[in-house]
Coordinates of C-alpha atoms in Angstrom, one line a residue:
Chain I
X1 CA 51.5 26.5 11.6
X2 CA 54.7 24.4 11.7
X3 CA 55.1 22.6 14.9
X4 CA 58.5 21.2 15.8
X5 CA 59.4 19.0 18.7
X6 CA 62.7 18.4 20.6
X7 CA 61.5 15.1 22.1
X8 CA 58.3 14.2 20.4
X9 CA 57.8 11.0 22.4
X10 CA 57.8 12.8 25.8
X11 CA 56.1 16.0 24.6
X12 CA 53.1 14.1 23.2
X13 CA 52.9 11.3 25.8
X14 CA 49.3 10.4 26.5
X15 CA 48.1 11.8 29.8
X16 CA 47.9 8.4 31.5
X17 CA 51.5 7.5 30.6
X18 CA 52.6 11.0 31.6
X19 CA 51.1 10.5 35.1
X20 CA 52.8 7.1 35.3
X21 CA 56.2 8.7 34.4
X22 CA 55.5 11.4 37.0
X23 CA 54.9 8.7 39.6
X24 CA 58.1 6.9 38.8
X25 CA 60.1 10.1 39.0
X26 CA 58.3 11.3 42.2
X27 CA 59.3 8.0 43.9
X28 CA 62.9 8.6 42.7
X29 CA 63.1 12.1 44.1
X30 CA 61.4 11.1 47.4
X31 CA 64.2 8.6 47.7
X32 CA 66.7 11.4 47.3
X33 CA 64.8 13.7 49.6
X34 CA 65.0 11.0 52.3
X35 CA 68.8 11.5 52.1
X36 CA 68.5 15.1 53.3
X37 CA 68.3 16.0 57.0
X38 CA 65.4 18.4 56.2
X39 CA 63.1 15.9 54.5
X40 CA 64.1 12.9 56.5
X41 CA 62.5 14.5 59.5
X42 CA 59.6 16.0 57.7
X43 CA 58.6 13.0 55.6
X44 CA 59.0 10.6 58.6
X45 CA 56.4 12.7 60.4
X46 CA 54.1 12.3 57.4
X47 CA 54.6 8.5 57.5
X48 CA 56.9 8.3 54.5
X49 CA 60.1 6.5 55.3
X50 CA 60.9 5.0 51.9
X51 CA 60.0 5.8 48.3
X52 CA 57.8 2.7 48.5
X53 CA 55.4 4.7 50.6
X54 CA 54.5 6.7 47.5
X55 CA 52.1 4.3 45.7
X56 CA 50.1 6.7 43.6
X57 CA 50.2 10.4 42.7
X58 CA 47.4 10.7 45.3
X59 CA 50.0 10.0 47.9
X60 CA 51.6 13.4 47.0
X61 CA 49.1 15.0 49.3
X62 CA 50.7 13.3 52.3
X63 CA 53.8 15.3 51.7
X64 CA 53.7 18.7 53.5
X65 CA 54.4 21.9 51.5
X66 CA 57.9 23.3 51.4
X67 CA 58.2 27.1 51.6
X68 CA 60.9 29.6 50.9
X69 CA 61.6 30.0 54.6
X70 CA 62.4 26.2 54.8
X71 CA 65.2 26.8 52.3
X72 CA 66.6 29.5 54.5
X73 CA 66.3 27.3 57.6
X74 CA 68.0 24.5 55.8
X75 CA 70.9 26.7 54.6
X76 CA 73.5 25.8 53.6
X77 CA 73.3 22.0 53.3
X78 CA 70.1 20.8 54.9
X79 CA 68.5 20.0 51.5
X80 CA 71.6 18.6 49.9
X81 CA 70.9 14.9 49.0
X82 CA 74.2 14.0 47.4
X83 CA 77.9 14.2 48.4
X84 CA 79.4 17.6 47.6
X85 CA 81.8 16.1 45.1
X86 CA 78.8 15.2 42.9
X87 CA 77.7 18.8 42.8
X88 CA 78.9 20.6 39.7
X89 CA 76.9 23.9 39.9
X90 CA 75.5 26.2 42.6
X91 CA 73.0 29.0 42.0
X92 CA 72.0 31.3 44.8
X93 CA 69.6 34.1 45.5
X94 CA 69.7 36.6 48.3
X95 CA 66.6 35.4 50.2
X96 CA 64.1 37.6 52.0
X97 CA 66.0 38.4 55.2
X98 CA 69.6 38.3 54.4
X99 CA 70.1 34.5 54.7
X100 CA 70.6 33.4 51.1
X101 CA 69.0 30.4 49.5
X102 CA 71.2 28.0 47.5
X103 CA 70.4 25.5 44.8
X104 CA 72.7 22.5 44.0
X105 CA 72.9 20.6 40.7
X106 CA 74.7 17.4 39.8
X107 CA 75.9 17.0 36.2
X108 CA 72.9 14.8 35.5
X109 CA 70.6 17.5 37.0
X110 CA 72.0 20.1 34.6
X111 CA 71.7 17.7 31.7
X112 CA 68.0 17.1 32.4
X113 CA 67.4 20.8 33.0
X114 CA 69.2 21.8 29.8
X115 CA 67.1 19.3 27.9
X116 CA 63.9 21.0 29.0
X117 CA 65.3 24.3 27.8
X118 CA 66.2 22.8 24.5
X119 CA 62.6 21.6 24.3
X120 CA 61.4 25.1 25.2
X121 CA 63.5 26.7 22.5
X122 CA 62.4 24.3 19.8
X123 CA 58.8 24.7 20.8
X124 CA 59.0 28.4 19.8
X125 CA 60.2 27.4 16.3
X126 CA 63.8 28.4 16.9
X127 CA 66.6 26.1 15.7
X128 CA 70.1 25.8 14.2
X129 CA 70.9 28.8 12.0
X130 CA 69.3 31.2 14.5
X131 CA 71.6 33.7 16.2
X132 CA 70.7 34.0 19.9
X133 CA 71.7 37.1 21.9
X134 CA 71.2 36.4 25.6
X135 CA 70.4 39.6 27.4
X136 CA 69.7 38.0 30.8
X137 CA 72.3 38.3 33.5
X138 CA 74.8 35.5 33.8
X139 CA 76.1 34.5 37.2
X140 CA 74.2 33.3 40.3
X141 CA 70.9 34.2 38.6
X142 CA 69.7 31.2 36.6
X143 CA 68.1 33.2 33.8
X144 CA 71.4 33.7 31.8
X145 CA 73.1 30.3 32.1
X146 CA 69.9 28.3 31.8
X147 CA 68.9 29.4 28.3
X148 CA 72.6 29.6 27.3
X149 CA 73.2 25.9 27.6
X150 CA 69.8 25.0 26.2
X151 CA 70.5 27.1 23.1
X152 CA 73.9 25.4 22.6
X153 CA 72.3 22.0 22.9
X154 CA 69.8 22.9 20.2
X155 CA 72.7 24.3 18.1
X156 CA 72.0 28.0 18.0
X157 CA 74.8 30.5 17.6
X158 CA 74.9 31.9 21.2
X159 CA 76.1 35.4 22.0
X160 CA 76.5 35.4 25.8
X161 CA 76.4 39.2 26.2
X162 CA 74.4 39.3 29.5
X163 CA 72.3 42.3 30.6
X164 CA 72.8 46.0 30.2
X165 CA 75.0 48.3 28.0
X166 CA 72.4 49.1 25.4
X167 CA 74.8 50.6 22.9
X168 CA 76.8 47.3 22.8
X169 CA 73.6 45.3 22.6
X170 CA 72.4 47.2 19.6
X171 CA 75.8 47.0 17.9
X172 CA 75.9 43.3 18.4
X173 CA 72.4 42.8 17.1
X174 CA 73.4 44.7 14.0
X175 CA 76.8 43.2 13.5
X176 CA 75.9 39.5 14.0
X177 CA 72.4 39.7 12.5
X178 CA 70.8 38.4 15.8
X179 CA 67.5 36.6 15.2
X180 CA 66.5 35.7 18.8
X181 CA 66.6 37.5 22.1
X182 CA 66.1 36.4 25.7
X183 CA 65.1 39.6 27.5
X184 CA 62.8 41.4 29.9
X185 CA 59.8 43.4 28.5
X186 CA 61.0 46.7 30.0
X187 CA 64.4 46.3 28.5
X188 CA 63.0 45.4 25.0
X189 CA 61.0 48.5 25.2
X190 CA 64.1 50.5 26.1
X191 CA 66.0 49.1 23.2
X192 CA 63.3 50.2 20.9
X193 CA 63.5 53.8 22.3
X194 CA 67.2 53.9 21.8
X195 CA 67.4 52.6 18.2
X196 CA 67.0 56.1 16.5
X197 CA 70.2 57.2 18.2
X198 CA 72.0 54.6 16.1
X199 CA 70.1 55.6 13.0
X200 CA 68.4 52.2 13.0
X201 CA 64.8 51.0 12.8
X202 CA 63.6 47.5 13.7
X203 CA 63.5 46.8 10.0
X204 CA 67.3 47.3 9.8
X205 CA 67.8 44.4 12.3
X206 CA 67.3 40.7 11.6
X207 CA 65.3 40.0 14.7
X208 CA 62.6 37.3 14.4
X209 CA 61.7 36.2 17.9
X210 CA 62.2 37.0 21.6
X211 CA 61.7 34.9 24.7
X212 CA 60.4 37.2 27.4
X213 CA 60.7 36.4 31.1
X214 CA 61.6 37.5 34.6
X215 CA 59.0 40.3 34.8
X216 CA 55.3 40.1 34.9
X217 CA 53.7 41.7 31.8
X218 CA 50.3 41.8 30.2
X219 CA 49.1 40.4 26.9
X220 CA 48.9 44.1 25.7
X221 CA 52.6 44.6 26.4
X222 CA 53.4 41.5 24.3
X223 CA 51.2 42.7 21.4
X224 CA 52.7 46.2 21.6
X225 CA 56.3 44.9 21.6
X226 CA 55.5 42.5 18.8
X227 CA 54.2 45.3 16.7
X228 CA 57.0 47.7 17.5
X229 CA 59.7 45.2 16.4
X230 CA 57.6 43.1 13.9
X231 CA 58.6 39.9 15.7
X232 CA 57.0 37.0 17.6
X233 CA 57.4 37.1 21.4
X234 CA 57.0 34.0 23.6
X235 CA 56.4 34.1 27.3
X236 CA 58.5 32.0 29.6
X237 CA 58.4 31.0 33.3
X238 CA 60.8 29.6 35.7
X239 CA 62.3 29.9 39.2
X240 CA 65.6 28.8 40.6
X241 CA 63.9 26.4 43.0
X242 CA 62.7 24.6 39.9
X243 CA 66.1 24.8 38.4
X244 CA 65.5 28.1 36.6
X245 CA 63.9 29.1 33.3
X246 CA 62.2 26.4 31.2
X247 CA 59.6 25.3 33.8
X248 CA 56.9 26.4 31.4
X249 CA 57.2 27.9 27.9
X250 CA 54.9 29.0 25.2
X251 CA 54.8 27.1 21.9
X252 CA 54.3 28.7 18.5
X253 CA 50.6 29.1 19.2
X254 CA 51.4 31.7 22.0
X255 CA 48.4 30.6 24.0
X256 CA 50.0 30.4 27.5
X257 CA 52.8 28.3 28.7
X258 CA 53.2 24.5 28.5
X259 CA 54.3 23.2 31.8
X260 CA 56.9 20.5 31.2
X261 CA 55.0 18.1 33.4
X262 CA 57.5 15.2 33.1
X263 CA 60.0 17.5 34.8
X264 CA 57.8 19.5 37.2
X265 CA 54.7 18.3 38.9
X266 CA 52.3 21.2 39.2
X267 CA 49.5 21.8 41.6
X268 CA 47.3 24.9 41.9
X269 CA 46.1 25.4 45.5
X270 CA 44.0 27.8 47.4
X271 CA 46.7 29.9 49.2
X272 CA 44.5 30.3 52.3
X273 CA 43.5 26.6 52.8
X274 CA 46.2 24.7 51.0
X275 CA 43.4 22.7 49.3
X276 CA 43.5 22.1 45.5
X277 CA 41.8 24.9 43.5
X278 CA 38.9 24.0 41.3
X279 CA 40.0 23.0 37.8
X280 CA 40.8 26.0 35.8
X281 CA 40.6 28.4 38.8
X282 CA 43.3 30.7 39.8
X283 CA 45.4 29.8 42.8
X284 CA 49.0 29.5 44.1
X285 CA 51.3 27.5 42.0
X286 CA 53.0 24.6 43.7
X287 CA 55.8 22.6 42.1
X288 CA 57.6 19.4 42.8
X289 CA 60.9 19.1 41.0
X290 CA 61.0 15.7 39.4
X291 CA 64.4 15.9 37.8
X292 CA 66.8 17.4 40.3
X293 CA 68.5 14.9 42.6
X294 CA 71.2 17.0 44.3
X295 CA 68.5 19.1 46.0
X296 CA 65.0 17.8 45.9
X297 CA 62.1 20.2 46.5
X298 CA 58.7 18.6 47.1
X299 CA 55.5 20.6 46.9
X300 CA 57.3 24.0 46.8
X301 CA 54.9 27.0 47.2
X302 CA 56.0 29.5 44.6
X303 CA 53.8 32.4 45.9
X304 CA 52.9 33.0 42.3
X305 CA 49.2 33.1 41.3
X306 CA 48.1 31.5 38.0
X307 CA 45.6 29.0 36.6
X308 CA 45.8 26.0 34.3
X309 CA 44.1 25.5 31.0
X310 CA 42.7 22.0 30.9
X311 CA 41.9 21.9 27.2
X312 CA 44.5 20.6 24.8
X313 CA 46.7 22.8 22.6
X314 CA 46.6 22.5 18.8
X315 CA 50.4 21.9 18.8
X316 CA 49.7 18.4 20.0
X317 CA 51.7 18.6 23.2
X318 CA 49.9 16.8 26.0
X319 CA 51.3 18.9 28.9
X320 CA 48.9 21.4 30.3
X321 CA 49.3 25.1 29.9
X322 CA 49.6 27.6 32.7
X323 CA 48.5 31.2 32.5
X324 CA 50.9 34.1 32.9
X325 CA 51.5 35.1 36.5
X326 CA 48.5 37.1 37.6
X327 CA 49.8 38.1 41.0
X328 CA 51.7 37.2 44.2
X329 CA 50.6 36.0 47.6
X330 CA 53.4 38.0 49.2
X331 CA 54.9 41.5 48.8
X332 CA 57.8 40.5 46.5
X333 CA 58.9 43.2 44.1
X334 CA 60.5 42.6 40.8
X335 CA 63.1 45.3 40.0
X336 CA 64.8 45.0 36.6
X337 CA 64.0 41.3 36.7
X338 CA 65.5 40.8 40.2
X339 CA 63.3 39.6 43.0
X340 CA 63.4 41.9 46.0
X341 CA 61.5 41.7 49.3
X342 CA 60.7 44.8 51.2
X343 CA 61.8 42.9 54.3
X344 CA 65.3 42.7 52.9
X345 CA 65.5 46.4 52.6
X346 CA 64.0 47.0 56.0
X347 CA 66.6 44.6 57.6
X348 CA 69.5 46.5 56.1
X349 CA 68.1 49.9 57.0
X350 CA 67.4 48.9 60.6
X351 CA 71.0 47.8 60.9
X352 CA 72.3 51.3 60.3
X353 CA 72.2 53.4 63.5
X354 CA 71.9 56.8 61.8
X355 CA 68.7 55.8 60.1
X356 CA 65.3 56.4 61.8
X357 CA 62.4 54.0 61.9
X358 CA 60.3 55.2 59.0
X359 CA 61.3 54.6 55.4
X360 CA 59.8 54.4 52.0
X361 CA 60.6 52.2 49.0
X362 CA 59.9 54.1 45.8
X363 CA 59.9 52.5 42.3
X364 CA 59.8 54.3 39.1
X365 CA 60.9 53.7 35.5
X366 CA 63.4 55.7 33.5
X367 CA 64.5 54.9 30.0
X368 CA 63.0 51.5 30.2
X369 CA 64.8 50.5 33.4
X370 CA 63.4 50.3 36.9
X371 CA 64.8 52.7 39.4
X372 CA 64.7 52.0 43.1
X373 CA 64.8 54.9 45.5
X374 CA 65.0 54.3 49.2
X375 CA 63.9 57.2 51.3
X376 CA 65.1 57.1 54.9
X377 CA 64.8 59.4 57.8
X378 CA 67.8 60.6 59.6
X379 CA 68.0 59.6 63.3
X380 CA 68.3 63.0 65.0
X381 CA 70.4 62.0 67.9
X382 CA 73.2 60.8 65.6
X383 CA 73.3 63.8 63.4
X384 CA 76.8 65.4 63.5
X385 CA 76.1 68.5 61.3
X386 CA 78.8 67.3 58.9
X387 CA 77.9 67.2 55.2
X388 CA 80.6 64.6 54.5
X389 CA 79.0 62.3 57.1
X390 CA 75.7 62.5 55.3
X391 CA 77.3 61.8 51.9
X392 CA 79.2 58.8 53.3
X393 CA 76.0 57.6 55.0
X394 CA 74.2 57.5 51.7
X395 CA 77.1 55.6 50.1
X396 CA 77.1 53.2 53.1
X397 CA 73.4 52.5 52.9
X398 CA 73.6 51.8 49.2
X399 CA 76.6 49.5 49.6
X400 CA 74.9 47.5 52.3
X401 CA 71.6 47.3 50.3
X402 CA 73.5 46.2 47.2
X403 CA 75.2 43.5 49.2
X404 CA 71.7 42.2 50.2
X405 CA 69.5 42.8 47.2
X406 CA 72.3 42.9 44.5
X407 CA 71.0 46.0 42.8
X408 CA 71.8 49.7 43.2
X409 CA 69.4 52.2 44.8
X410 CA 69.2 55.9 45.1
X411 CA 69.2 56.9 48.7
X412 CA 67.3 60.0 49.8
X413 CA 67.7 61.4 53.3
X414 CA 64.7 63.0 54.9
X415 CA 64.0 64.9 58.1
X416 CA 63.0 62.8 61.2
X417 CA 59.3 62.3 61.3
X418 CA 58.7 63.4 57.8
X419 CA 57.9 60.1 56.1
X420 CA 54.5 58.5 56.6
X421 CA 54.5 56.1 59.5
X422 CA 52.5 53.0 58.5
X423 CA 51.1 50.1 60.4
X424 CA 51.3 47.6 57.7
X425 CA 54.4 46.8 55.5
X426 CA 52.7 47.0 52.2
X427 CA 52.2 50.7 52.2
X428 CA 55.9 51.4 52.6
X429 CA 56.2 50.6 48.9
X430 CA 55.2 53.2 46.4
X431 CA 55.3 51.7 42.9
X432 CA 54.9 54.4 40.2
X433 CA 56.0 52.1 37.3
X434 CA 53.6 52.0 34.5
X435 CA 52.1 48.5 34.3
X436 CA 53.6 46.4 31.5
Chain E
X1 CA 84.6 80.3 70.0
X2 CA 81.2 80.8 68.4
X3 CA 78.7 77.9 68.5
X4 CA 77.1 77.2 65.2
X5 CA 73.8 75.2 65.0
X6 CA 73.5 73.0 61.9
X7 CA 70.0 71.9 61.0
X8 CA 69.2 69.1 58.5
X9 CA 66.4 70.2 56.2
X10 CA 64.5 68.6 53.3
X11 CA 64.7 70.7 50.2
X12 CA 61.1 71.8 49.9
X13 CA 59.0 75.0 50.4
X14 CA 58.5 76.1 54.0
X15 CA 61.3 74.3 55.8
X16 CA 63.5 77.4 56.5
X17 CA 60.3 79.2 57.6
X18 CA 59.7 76.4 60.1
X19 CA 63.2 76.9 61.6
X20 CA 62.8 80.7 61.6
X21 CA 59.4 80.3 63.4
X22 CA 60.8 78.0 66.1
X23 CA 63.6 80.5 66.8
X24 CA 61.1 83.4 66.8
X25 CA 58.8 81.7 69.3
X26 CA 61.7 81.4 71.7
X27 CA 62.7 85.0 71.0
X28 CA 66.1 84.0 69.8
X29 CA 68.1 86.3 67.6
X30 CA 69.8 85.2 64.4
X31 CA 73.3 86.7 64.0
X32 CA 74.2 84.9 60.8
X33 CA 73.1 82.0 58.7
X34 CA 74.0 80.2 55.5
X35 CA 72.5 77.3 53.6
X36 CA 74.2 74.4 51.8
X37 CA 72.1 72.8 49.1
X38 CA 72.6 69.1 48.5
X39 CA 69.8 68.1 46.1
X40 CA 67.0 66.5 48.1
X41 CA 68.2 68.0 51.4
X42 CA 70.3 70.9 52.6
X43 CA 72.0 72.1 55.8
X44 CA 71.1 75.4 57.4
X45 CA 73.9 76.8 59.6
X46 CA 72.9 79.4 62.1
X47 CA 74.6 81.6 64.6
X48 CA 72.2 82.7 67.3
X49 CA 72.5 84.7 70.4
X50 CA 71.6 81.7 72.7
X51 CA 72.9 78.6 70.9
X52 CA 72.0 76.0 73.5
X53 CA 68.4 77.3 73.8
X54 CA 68.2 77.2 70.0
X55 CA 69.5 73.6 69.9
X56 CA 67.0 72.5 72.5
X57 CA 64.1 74.2 70.9
X58 CA 64.9 72.6 67.5
X59 CA 65.5 69.2 69.1
X60 CA 62.2 69.3 70.9
X61 CA 60.5 69.8 67.6
X62 CA 62.2 66.7 66.3
X63 CA 64.7 68.4 64.0
X64 CA 68.0 66.8 63.4
X65 CA 70.5 69.4 64.6
X66 CA 74.0 69.6 66.0
X67 CA 76.1 72.3 67.7
X68 CA 79.7 72.8 66.9
X69 CA 82.4 75.4 67.6
X70 CA 83.4 77.7 64.8
X71 CA 85.6 80.8 64.7
X72 CA 84.1 84.2 64.3
X73 CA 86.7 86.6 63.0
X74 CA 86.5 90.3 62.3
X75 CA 88.5 92.2 59.8
X76 CA 88.6 95.6 58.3
X77 CA 86.7 96.0 55.1
X78 CA 89.5 96.4 52.5
X79 CA 90.9 94.6 49.5
X80 CA 93.2 91.6 50.1
X81 CA 92.0 90.7 53.6
X82 CA 90.7 87.3 52.6
X83 CA 94.0 86.6 50.9
X84 CA 95.9 87.5 54.1
X85 CA 93.6 85.4 56.2
X86 CA 93.9 82.3 54.0
X87 CA 97.6 82.7 53.6
X88 CA 98.0 82.6 57.4
X89 CA 95.9 79.4 57.5
X90 CA 97.7 77.8 54.5
X91 CA 101.1 78.4 56.0
X92 CA 100.1 76.5 59.1
X93 CA 98.5 73.8 57.0
X94 CA 95.1 74.4 58.5
X95 CA 92.3 73.1 56.3
X96 CA 89.0 75.0 56.1
X97 CA 86.0 72.8 56.2
X98 CA 83.4 75.5 55.8
X99 CA 83.3 79.3 55.9
X100 CA 81.0 82.2 55.1
X101 CA 81.6 85.9 55.4
X102 CA 80.0 89.2 54.8
X103 CA 80.6 92.9 55.4
X104 CA 78.3 95.2 57.3
X105 CA 78.3 98.3 55.0
X106 CA 77.3 100.7 57.7
X107 CA 80.3 100.0 60.0
X108 CA 82.8 98.8 57.3
X109 CA 83.3 95.7 59.3
X110 CA 83.9 92.3 57.8
X111 CA 82.9 89.2 59.7
X112 CA 83.9 85.7 58.8
X113 CA 82.7 82.4 60.3
X114 CA 85.2 79.7 59.9
X115 CA 85.2 76.0 60.6
X116 CA 88.5 74.2 60.4
X117 CA 89.8 70.7 60.8
X118 CA 91.3 70.0 64.2
X119 CA 90.5 73.4 65.7
X120 CA 92.9 74.5 68.5
X121 CA 91.3 77.7 69.7
X122 CA 94.1 79.4 71.5
X123 CA 96.7 78.7 68.8
X124 CA 94.5 80.0 66.0
X125 CA 93.7 83.1 68.1
X126 CA 97.4 83.9 68.4
X127 CA 98.0 83.2 64.7
X128 CA 95.1 85.5 63.6
X129 CA 96.3 88.3 65.9
X130 CA 99.7 88.1 64.3
X131 CA 98.1 88.8 60.9
X132 CA 95.9 91.6 62.3
X133 CA 92.6 89.8 62.7
X134 CA 90.5 89.6 65.9
X135 CA 88.5 86.6 67.2
X136 CA 85.1 87.9 68.3
X137 CA 84.9 87.3 72.1
X138 CA 82.0 85.2 73.2
X139 CA 80.6 88.1 75.4
X140 CA 80.2 90.2 72.2
X141 CA 78.4 87.4 70.4
X142 CA 76.1 86.1 73.1
X143 CA 73.9 87.5 75.8
X144 CA 75.3 85.3 78.6

């Protein structure tokens, strides 16, 4: 198998040198972290007042974990380490309870991030001459823009079409002889189902490879999609807290994802105790961003569960590989690639007086796309008897939900007391989507 | 004016039966009803002999229901009467929100329940009389 590198020196750095590089970069980002109100307080408590206090990678353990809620508490600028005029990009997500989270990048941060994406792209055997159709959403979501700039740096022909509009996607694939896609598994499956409408088969297209991300999927789904299209599919992993996509990426061996350890320091912990998991055991993935200076994040708990492969990969890269995400430590839902917390939906519903206390979140899949149905009970005291009020209530609920979770939902109105009343949150979610 | 009880119902088997059963238990008599289907839910509109008792009985059982005034109009059963009625309303620029009507074949009597925007009872009564319609008096509708 042909193995190509983007930065052979860094990608094949011996483990000892890699750890030394991580230490240098950790000290650098701790220096930046100490510029932020949030970490100043927190690190001081842990006895770290200067980057000199980090003497070895072992000292990482002195640093307390950072969690999603810290990002909300620090909103908007509590984690900003540079002057605003040094910030050239902002990405944002909606957060779990209405308060958004924000990520800042300097020009150098974007440059370092883009370089890791270029590395990811080349690791999958893609290069100049390839035509890349980016089907991930552009905008505040990092999935679209991240791969876009990485692909331009490598020298691919980039088609920044974004998500949705299957007819146009298929036309573009055919007209421009697209060779590479960045796509979610459910959407790739949907495209396959729609091809006959256009009198096309996968053989009529020029597809060679796809990078698949944003949605958990099994090895069987990968194999099925590879067979359907006759292409190679590579798994990818990222999150906006760690810049976006390109935190870990599969190489041509497709044997789980290389974590770019010179950019992201990974730990696997027991989510209950916070102690390191045994080598090779599953646990919660914790990352320290070693390359972002505008907004440092140290020991960030992702809530994703995965494990690390300690053994080396035949591609020669020295960075360790992480498994696909095996689960979550919280109740986060992924709907058409967008992260949604049931608590966000609850908060919106409870702000609407005409809605009763019980509700149900229903997930199904239609034509390859997820459908979110929110079932709510009418609050009997505010029922007016007017149909037009009920119709406008449904519209209002959807509008308010979309403002919070960014996606559309179907609203169903139910009689008071008709939906199951649950003690725990988890059972309010009914997920009927076929596992991918 | 007549009082119409509107009940919110999920669109699934047995819901209308539940309403009918609640009214039966209280010995309430249904004079007219109609149902508006809206997909996953519907609205059942009911005229009963004791509207306030009906509203309380339904509310006690947790049903979302509301009472609102509607006009109950009688007219002779002959061609063109709906046209005459709606002409009268259109001339006065009165907008109909909801209406349902039927004829009792035995006594050749048409009855129409009418909900309008901005109802002004007295004026509408006079207007209808001019065109030969009668508003049913409350005492004829309800056992008071």
